[in-house]
Short mmCIF file of C-alpha atoms and ligand atoms in Angstrom, two decimals:
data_model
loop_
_atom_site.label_atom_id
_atom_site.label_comp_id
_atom_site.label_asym_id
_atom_site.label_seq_id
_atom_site.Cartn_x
_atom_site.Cartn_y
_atom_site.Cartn_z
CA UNK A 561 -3.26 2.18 28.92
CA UNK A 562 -4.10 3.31 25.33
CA UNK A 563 -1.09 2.67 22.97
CA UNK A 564 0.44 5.53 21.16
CA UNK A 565 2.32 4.90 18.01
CA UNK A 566 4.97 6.74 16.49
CA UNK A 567 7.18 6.15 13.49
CA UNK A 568 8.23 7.75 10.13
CA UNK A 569 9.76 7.35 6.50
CA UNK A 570 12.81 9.64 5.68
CA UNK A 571 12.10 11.74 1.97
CA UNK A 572 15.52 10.75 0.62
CA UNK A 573 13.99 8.59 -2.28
CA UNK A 574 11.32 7.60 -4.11
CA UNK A 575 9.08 5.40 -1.66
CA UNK A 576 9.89 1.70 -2.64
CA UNK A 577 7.55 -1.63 -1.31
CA UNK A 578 10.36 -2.57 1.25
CA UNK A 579 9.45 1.05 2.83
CA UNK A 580 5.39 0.12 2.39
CA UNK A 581 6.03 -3.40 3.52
CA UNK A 582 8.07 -2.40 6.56
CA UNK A 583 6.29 0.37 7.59
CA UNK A 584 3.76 2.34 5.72
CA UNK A 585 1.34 -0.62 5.81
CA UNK A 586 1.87 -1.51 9.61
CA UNK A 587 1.14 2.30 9.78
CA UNK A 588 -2.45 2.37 8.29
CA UNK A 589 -3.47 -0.99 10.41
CA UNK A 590 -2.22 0.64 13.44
CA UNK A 591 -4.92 3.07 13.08
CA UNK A 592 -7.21 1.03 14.41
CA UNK A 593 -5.28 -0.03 17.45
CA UNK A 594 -4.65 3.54 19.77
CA UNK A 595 -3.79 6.75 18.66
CA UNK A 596 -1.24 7.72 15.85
CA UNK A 597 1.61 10.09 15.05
CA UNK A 598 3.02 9.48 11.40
CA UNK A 599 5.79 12.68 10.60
CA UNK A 600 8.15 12.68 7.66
CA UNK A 601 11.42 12.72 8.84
CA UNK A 602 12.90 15.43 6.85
CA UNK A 603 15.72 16.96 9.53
CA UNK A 604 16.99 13.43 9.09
CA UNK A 605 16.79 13.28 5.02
CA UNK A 606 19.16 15.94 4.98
CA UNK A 607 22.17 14.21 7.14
CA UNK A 608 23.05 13.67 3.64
CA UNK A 609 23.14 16.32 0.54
CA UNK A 610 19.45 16.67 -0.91
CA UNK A 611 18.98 17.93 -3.97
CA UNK A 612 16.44 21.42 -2.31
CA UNK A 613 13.85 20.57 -5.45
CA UNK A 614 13.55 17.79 -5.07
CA UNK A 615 13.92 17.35 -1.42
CA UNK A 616 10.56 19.46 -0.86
CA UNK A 617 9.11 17.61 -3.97
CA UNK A 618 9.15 14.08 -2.74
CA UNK A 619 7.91 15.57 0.98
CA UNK A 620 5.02 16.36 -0.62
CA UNK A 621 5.27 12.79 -2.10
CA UNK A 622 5.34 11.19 0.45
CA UNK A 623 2.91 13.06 2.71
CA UNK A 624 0.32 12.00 -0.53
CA UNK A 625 1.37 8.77 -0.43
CA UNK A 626 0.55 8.15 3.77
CA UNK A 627 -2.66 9.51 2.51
CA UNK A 628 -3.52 7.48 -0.23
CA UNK A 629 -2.12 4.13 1.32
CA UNK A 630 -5.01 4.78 3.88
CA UNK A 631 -3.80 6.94 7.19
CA UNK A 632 -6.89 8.78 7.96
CA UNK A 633 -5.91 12.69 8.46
CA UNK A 634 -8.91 12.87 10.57
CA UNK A 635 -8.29 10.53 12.71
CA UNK A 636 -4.14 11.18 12.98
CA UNK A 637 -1.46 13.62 12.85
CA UNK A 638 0.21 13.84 9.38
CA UNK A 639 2.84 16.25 9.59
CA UNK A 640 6.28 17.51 8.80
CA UNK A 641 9.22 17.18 11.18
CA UNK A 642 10.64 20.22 10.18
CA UNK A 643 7.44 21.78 10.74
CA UNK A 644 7.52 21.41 14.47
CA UNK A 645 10.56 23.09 15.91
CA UNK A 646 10.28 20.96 19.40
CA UNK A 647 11.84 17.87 17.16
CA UNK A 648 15.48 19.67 17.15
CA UNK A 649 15.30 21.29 20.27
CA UNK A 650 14.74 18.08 22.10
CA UNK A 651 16.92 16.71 19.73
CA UNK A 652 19.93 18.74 20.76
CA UNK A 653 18.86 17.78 24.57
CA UNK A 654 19.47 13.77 23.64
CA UNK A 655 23.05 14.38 22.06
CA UNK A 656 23.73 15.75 25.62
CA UNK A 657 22.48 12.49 26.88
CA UNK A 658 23.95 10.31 24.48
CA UNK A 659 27.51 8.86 25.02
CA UNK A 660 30.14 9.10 21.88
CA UNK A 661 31.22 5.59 22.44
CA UNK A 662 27.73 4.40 22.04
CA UNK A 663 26.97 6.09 19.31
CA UNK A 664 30.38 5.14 17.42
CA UNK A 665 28.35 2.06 17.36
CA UNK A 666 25.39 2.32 15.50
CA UNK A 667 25.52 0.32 12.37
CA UNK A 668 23.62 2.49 9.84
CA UNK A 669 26.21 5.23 10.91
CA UNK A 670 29.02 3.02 9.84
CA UNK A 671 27.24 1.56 6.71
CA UNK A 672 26.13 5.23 5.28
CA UNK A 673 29.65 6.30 6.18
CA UNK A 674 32.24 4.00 5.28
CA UNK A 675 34.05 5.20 2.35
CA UNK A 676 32.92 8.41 2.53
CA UNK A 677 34.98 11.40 2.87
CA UNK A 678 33.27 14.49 3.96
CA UNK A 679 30.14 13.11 6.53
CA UNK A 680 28.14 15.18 7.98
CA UNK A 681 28.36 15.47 12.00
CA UNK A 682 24.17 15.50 11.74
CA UNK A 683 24.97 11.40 10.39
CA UNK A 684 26.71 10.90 13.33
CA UNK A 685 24.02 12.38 15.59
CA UNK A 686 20.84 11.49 13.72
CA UNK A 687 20.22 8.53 16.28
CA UNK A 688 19.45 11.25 18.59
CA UNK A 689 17.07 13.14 16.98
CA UNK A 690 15.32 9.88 16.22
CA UNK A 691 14.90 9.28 20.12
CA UNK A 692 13.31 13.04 20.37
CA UNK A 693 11.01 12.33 17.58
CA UNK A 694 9.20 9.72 19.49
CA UNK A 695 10.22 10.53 23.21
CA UNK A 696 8.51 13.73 22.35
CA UNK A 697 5.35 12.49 21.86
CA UNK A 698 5.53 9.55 24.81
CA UNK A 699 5.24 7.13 21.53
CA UNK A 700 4.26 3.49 23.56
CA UNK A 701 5.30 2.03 20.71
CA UNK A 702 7.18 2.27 17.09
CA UNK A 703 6.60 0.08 14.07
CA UNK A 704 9.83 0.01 12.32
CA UNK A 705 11.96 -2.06 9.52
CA UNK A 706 14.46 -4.67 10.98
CA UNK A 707 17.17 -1.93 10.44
CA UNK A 708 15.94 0.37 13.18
CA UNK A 709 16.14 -1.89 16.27
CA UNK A 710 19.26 0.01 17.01
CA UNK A 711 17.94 2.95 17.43
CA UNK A 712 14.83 1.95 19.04
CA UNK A 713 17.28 0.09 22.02
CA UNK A 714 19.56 3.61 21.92
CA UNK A 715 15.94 5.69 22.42
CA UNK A 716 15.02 3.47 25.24
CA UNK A 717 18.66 3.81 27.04
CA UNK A 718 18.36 7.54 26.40
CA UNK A 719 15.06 7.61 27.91
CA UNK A 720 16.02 5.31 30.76
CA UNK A 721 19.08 7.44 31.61
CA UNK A 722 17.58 10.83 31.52
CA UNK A 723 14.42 9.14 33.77
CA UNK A 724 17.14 8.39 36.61
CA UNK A 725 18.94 11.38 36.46
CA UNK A 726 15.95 13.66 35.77
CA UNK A 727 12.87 12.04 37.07
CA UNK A 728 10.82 10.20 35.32
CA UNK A 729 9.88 12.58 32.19
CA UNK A 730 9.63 10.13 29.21
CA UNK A 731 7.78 6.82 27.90
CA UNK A 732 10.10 4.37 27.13
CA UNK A 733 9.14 2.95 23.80
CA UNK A 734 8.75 -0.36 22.79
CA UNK A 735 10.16 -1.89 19.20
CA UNK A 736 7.74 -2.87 16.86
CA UNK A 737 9.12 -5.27 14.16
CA UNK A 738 6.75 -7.53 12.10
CA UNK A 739 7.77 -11.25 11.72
CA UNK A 740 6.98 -11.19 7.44
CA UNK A 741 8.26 -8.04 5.76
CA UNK A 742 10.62 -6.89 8.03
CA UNK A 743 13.35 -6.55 5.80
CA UNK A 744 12.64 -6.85 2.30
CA UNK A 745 15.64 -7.44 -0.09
CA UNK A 746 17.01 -6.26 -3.16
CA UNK A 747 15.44 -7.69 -6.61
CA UNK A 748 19.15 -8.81 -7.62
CA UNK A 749 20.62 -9.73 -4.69
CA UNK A 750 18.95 -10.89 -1.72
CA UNK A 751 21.93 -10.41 0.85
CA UNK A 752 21.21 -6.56 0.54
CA UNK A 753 17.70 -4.90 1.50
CA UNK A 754 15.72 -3.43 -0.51
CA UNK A 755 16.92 0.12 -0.55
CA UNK A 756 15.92 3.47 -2.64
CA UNK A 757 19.23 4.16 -2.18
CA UNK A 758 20.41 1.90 -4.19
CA UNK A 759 22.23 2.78 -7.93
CA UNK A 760 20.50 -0.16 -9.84
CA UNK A 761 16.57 0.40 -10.17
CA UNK A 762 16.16 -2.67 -11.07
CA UNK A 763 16.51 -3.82 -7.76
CA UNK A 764 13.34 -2.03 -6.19
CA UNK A 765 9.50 -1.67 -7.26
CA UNK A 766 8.76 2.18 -6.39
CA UNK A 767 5.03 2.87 -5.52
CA UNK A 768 4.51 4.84 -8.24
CA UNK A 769 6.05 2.64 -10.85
CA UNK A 770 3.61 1.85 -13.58
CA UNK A 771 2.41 -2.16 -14.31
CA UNK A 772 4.53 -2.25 -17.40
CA UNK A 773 7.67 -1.50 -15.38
CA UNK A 774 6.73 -3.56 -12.12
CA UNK A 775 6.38 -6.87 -14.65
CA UNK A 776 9.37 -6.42 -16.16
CA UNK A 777 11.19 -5.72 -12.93
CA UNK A 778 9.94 -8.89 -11.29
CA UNK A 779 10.43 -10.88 -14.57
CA UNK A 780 14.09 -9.87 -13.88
CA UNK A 781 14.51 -10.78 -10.24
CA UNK A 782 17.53 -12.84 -9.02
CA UNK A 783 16.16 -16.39 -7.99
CA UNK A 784 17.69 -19.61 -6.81
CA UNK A 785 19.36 -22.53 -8.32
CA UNK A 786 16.31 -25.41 -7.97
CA UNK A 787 13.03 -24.48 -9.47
CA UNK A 788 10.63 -24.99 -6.76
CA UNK A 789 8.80 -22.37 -5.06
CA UNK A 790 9.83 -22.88 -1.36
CA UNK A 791 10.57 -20.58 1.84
CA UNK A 792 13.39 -21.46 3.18
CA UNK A 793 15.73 -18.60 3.58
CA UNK A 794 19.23 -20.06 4.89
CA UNK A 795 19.11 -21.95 1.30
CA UNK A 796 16.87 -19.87 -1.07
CA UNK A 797 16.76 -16.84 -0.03
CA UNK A 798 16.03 -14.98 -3.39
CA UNK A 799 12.92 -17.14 -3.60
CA UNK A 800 11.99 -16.68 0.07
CA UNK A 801 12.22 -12.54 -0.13
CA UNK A 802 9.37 -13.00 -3.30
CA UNK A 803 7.07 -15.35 -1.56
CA UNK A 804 7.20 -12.55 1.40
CA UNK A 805 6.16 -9.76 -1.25
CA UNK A 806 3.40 -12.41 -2.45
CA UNK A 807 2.70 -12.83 0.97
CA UNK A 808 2.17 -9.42 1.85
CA UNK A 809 0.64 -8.02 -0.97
CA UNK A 810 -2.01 -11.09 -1.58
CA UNK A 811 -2.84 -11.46 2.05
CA UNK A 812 -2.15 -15.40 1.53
CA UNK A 813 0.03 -17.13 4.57
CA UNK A 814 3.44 -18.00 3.74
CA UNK A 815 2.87 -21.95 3.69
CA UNK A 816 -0.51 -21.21 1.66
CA UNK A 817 1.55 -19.34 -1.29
CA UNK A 818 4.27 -22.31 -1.02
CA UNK A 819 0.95 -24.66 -1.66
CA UNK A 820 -0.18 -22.24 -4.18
CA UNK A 821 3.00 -22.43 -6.42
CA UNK A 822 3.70 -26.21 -5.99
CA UNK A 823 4.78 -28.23 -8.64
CA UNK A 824 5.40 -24.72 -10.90
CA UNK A 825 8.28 -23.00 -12.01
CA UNK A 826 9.67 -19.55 -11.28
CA UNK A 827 8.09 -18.28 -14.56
CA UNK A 828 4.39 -18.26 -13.38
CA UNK A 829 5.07 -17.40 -9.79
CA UNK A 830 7.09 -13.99 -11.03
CA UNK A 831 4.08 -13.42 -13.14
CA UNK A 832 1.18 -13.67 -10.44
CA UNK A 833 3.63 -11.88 -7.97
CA UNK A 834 3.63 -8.71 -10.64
CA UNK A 835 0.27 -9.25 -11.20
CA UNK A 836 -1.03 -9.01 -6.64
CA UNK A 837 1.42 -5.81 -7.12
CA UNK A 838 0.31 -3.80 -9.49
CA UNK A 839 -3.36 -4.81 -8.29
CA UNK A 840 -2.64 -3.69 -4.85
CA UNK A 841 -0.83 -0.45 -5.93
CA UNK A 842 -3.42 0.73 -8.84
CA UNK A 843 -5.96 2.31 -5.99
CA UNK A 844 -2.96 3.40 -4.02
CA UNK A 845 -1.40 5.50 -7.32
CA UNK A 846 -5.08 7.01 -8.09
CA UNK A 847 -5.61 8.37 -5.10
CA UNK A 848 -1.82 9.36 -4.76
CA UNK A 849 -2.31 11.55 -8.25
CA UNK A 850 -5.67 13.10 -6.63
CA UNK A 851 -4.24 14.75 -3.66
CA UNK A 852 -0.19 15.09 -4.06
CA UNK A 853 -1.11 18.52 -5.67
CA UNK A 854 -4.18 19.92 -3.87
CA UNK A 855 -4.67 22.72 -1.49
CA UNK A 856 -6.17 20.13 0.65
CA UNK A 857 -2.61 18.14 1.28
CA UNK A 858 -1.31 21.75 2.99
CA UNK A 859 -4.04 22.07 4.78
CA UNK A 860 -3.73 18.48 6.56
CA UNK A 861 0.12 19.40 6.89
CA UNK A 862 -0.82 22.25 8.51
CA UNK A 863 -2.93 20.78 10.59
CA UNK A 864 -1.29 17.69 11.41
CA UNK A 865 1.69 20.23 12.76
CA UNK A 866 -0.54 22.30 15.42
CA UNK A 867 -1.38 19.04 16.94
CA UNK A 868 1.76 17.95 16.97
CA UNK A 869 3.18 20.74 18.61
CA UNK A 870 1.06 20.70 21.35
CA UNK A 871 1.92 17.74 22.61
CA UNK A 872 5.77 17.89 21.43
CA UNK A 873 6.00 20.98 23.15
CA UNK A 874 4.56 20.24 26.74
CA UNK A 875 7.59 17.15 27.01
CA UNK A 876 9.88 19.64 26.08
CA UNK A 877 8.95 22.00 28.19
CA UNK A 878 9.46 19.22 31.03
CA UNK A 879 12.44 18.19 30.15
CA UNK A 880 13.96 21.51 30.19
CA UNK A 881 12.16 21.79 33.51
CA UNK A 882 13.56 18.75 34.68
CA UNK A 883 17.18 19.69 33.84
CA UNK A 884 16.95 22.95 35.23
CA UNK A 885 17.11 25.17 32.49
CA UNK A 886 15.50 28.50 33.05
CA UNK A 887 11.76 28.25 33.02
CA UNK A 888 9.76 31.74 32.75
P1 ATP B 2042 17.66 4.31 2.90
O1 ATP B 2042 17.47 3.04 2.15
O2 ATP B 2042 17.83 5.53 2.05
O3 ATP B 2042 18.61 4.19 4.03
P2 ATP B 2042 15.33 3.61 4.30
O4 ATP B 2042 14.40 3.17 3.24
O5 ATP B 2042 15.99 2.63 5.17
O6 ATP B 2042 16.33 4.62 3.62
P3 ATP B 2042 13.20 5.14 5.39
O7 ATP B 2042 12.69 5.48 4.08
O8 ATP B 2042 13.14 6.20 6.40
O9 ATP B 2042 14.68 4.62 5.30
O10 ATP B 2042 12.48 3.84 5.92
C1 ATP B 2042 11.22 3.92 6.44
C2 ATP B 2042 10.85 2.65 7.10
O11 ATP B 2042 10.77 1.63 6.15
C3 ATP B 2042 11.82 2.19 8.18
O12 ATP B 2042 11.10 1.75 9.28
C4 ATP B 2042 12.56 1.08 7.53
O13 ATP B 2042 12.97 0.14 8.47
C5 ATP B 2042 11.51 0.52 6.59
N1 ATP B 2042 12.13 -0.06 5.43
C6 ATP B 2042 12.86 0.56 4.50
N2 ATP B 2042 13.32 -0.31 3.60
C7 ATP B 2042 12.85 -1.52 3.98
C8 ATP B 2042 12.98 -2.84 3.48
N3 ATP B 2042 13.69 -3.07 2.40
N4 ATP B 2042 12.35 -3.83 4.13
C9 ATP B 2042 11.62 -3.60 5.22
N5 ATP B 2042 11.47 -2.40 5.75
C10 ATP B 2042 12.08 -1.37 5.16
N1 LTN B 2043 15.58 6.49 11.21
C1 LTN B 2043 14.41 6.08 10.48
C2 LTN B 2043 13.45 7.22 10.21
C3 LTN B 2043 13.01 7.86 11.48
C4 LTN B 2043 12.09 7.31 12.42
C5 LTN B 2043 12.00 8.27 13.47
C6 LTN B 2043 11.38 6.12 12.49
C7 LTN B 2043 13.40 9.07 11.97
N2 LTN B 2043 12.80 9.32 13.16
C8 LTN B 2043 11.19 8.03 14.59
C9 LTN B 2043 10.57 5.89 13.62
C10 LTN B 2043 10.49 6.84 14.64
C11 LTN B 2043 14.89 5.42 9.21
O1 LTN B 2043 15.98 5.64 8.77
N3 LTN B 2043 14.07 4.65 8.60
#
């Protein structure tokens, strides 16, 4: 059976290297495996208050950025969630299917809502839009971050329990996580991931942050109390979360960049980690500048969303079918 991948970064930030690490990258290599589906979430950016400027802004953003990190438009849908109108329809279908108790316990509910006073019911329901994103395209499988599994094991039970009520109508997906890189930490403090969300910049490289700032950012990251350069993360895990950037961004195996670094101090390792960065991200930032303006980007979004909605729309078509709704 030919794979078919699904997955998707939200535009509520400024894309960070957790976000490229845990899922942009997998994305581009995935290209080469079956056929791709790569949508920017945008229903689910605004569960929470967007700024509308800059909310279609960094869409645009991001849509350059899949681009320039090396997701072939030929080859692969690039589109818009919002775009393709099958997303909340099918969406709505899954909160019928969904049970309040289980989702009163998904985790990134209760971490983006504790404290908060006025949530948004969309918060509450965005796991099941999430399990119409990819059930709607029978997504075999989804390369997400660490934080996702959640929803990926609510998509399957959603999938599973409409399949026995309904008849079989959807794929259920399968999780993707990557062993190195699946949850890349904060700069300052490794017990927290690394999240665009989060008030203190220093704690994040953004893609589109220049050398000068990437240095210094990295110059400034939290380490551990001895001064060798060893993975190990129940008792250094500030150093362990950079040897996984190094890792990822240099290509080198995790015991090679421990070998690499051995007998040095923090000082040069922070320096030759900025230095794989900013190499890796140059080519990524010219192309980003090229096309995050052009005529050509709408085109590809435009595009991208006609082929989406063919095949979005045929599953929801069957599942209304399936349900009974009122066919004409
Ligand atoms: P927020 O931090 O605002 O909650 P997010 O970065 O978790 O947002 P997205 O931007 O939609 O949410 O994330 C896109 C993908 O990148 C997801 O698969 C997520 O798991 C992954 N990802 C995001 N941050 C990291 C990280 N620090 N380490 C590894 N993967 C990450
Ligand atoms: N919930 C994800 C973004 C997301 C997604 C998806 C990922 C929305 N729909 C479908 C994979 C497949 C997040 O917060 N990172």
């Amino acid at each position: 059976m030919t794979k078919r991948f699904l997955s998707g970064i939200k535009p509520s930030g400024d894309l960070n290297i957790g976000g490229y690490i845990g899922a942009l990258r997998q994305f581009v290599q995935l290209q080469e495996e079956g056929e791709c589906f790569f949508f920017i979430p945008d229903l689910h950016a605004i569960t929470v208050a967007q700024d509308p400027k800059e909310l279609r802004e960094r869409s645009r953003q991001l849509a350059a950025f899949y681009i320039a990190a090396g997701i072939d438009p030929e080859r692969n849908a690039i589109f818009m969630q919002s775009h393709v109108p099958a997303h909340a329809e099918l969406g709505w279908i899954m909160e019928t299917q969904a049970h309040f108790g289980e989702m009163s316990r998904m985790t990134q509910f209760k971490d983006k809502s504790a404290g908060k006073d006025n949530v948004s019911a969309a918060l509450f329901t965005y796991p099941a839009l999430m399990a119409a994103d990819i059930l709607l395209y029978g997504a075999t499988h989804v390369p997400v971050g660490d934080d996702q599994k959640q929803h990926l094991e609510l998509t399957r039970d959603l999938a599973t329990r409409f399949n026995n009520r309904y008849g079989k109508t959807f794929v259920v997906p399968e999780p993707m996580i990557q062993e190195v890189g699946a949850r890349v930490m904060g700069l300052d403090d490794p017990s927290s991931k690394m999240s665009k969300s989060n008030p203190n910049a220093s704690s994040y490289i953004l893609l589109l942050d220049e050398p000068k700032l990437i240095r210094k950012k990295f110059s400034r990251a939290v380490t551990d109390s001895d001064m060798s350069v060893r993975y190990d993360w129940e008792t250094k895990p500030a150093v362990s979360n950079l040897i996984e950037i190094f890792s990822v961004f240099s290509g080198m195996g995790i015991g090679e960049v421990e070998k690499h670094f051995e007998g040095q101090g923090y000082g040069n390792f922070k320096k030759e980690l900025a230095e794989v960065v900013v190499e890796k991200l140059d080519p990524i930032q010219q192309k980003y500048a090229e096309i995050v303006h052009s005529e050509e980007l709408d085109r590809i979004l435009r595009r991208g969303a006609e082929q989406a909605a063919q095949v979005a729309n045929e599953t929801l078509r069957s599942a209304k079918d399936a349900m009974g709704l009122l066919l004409l």
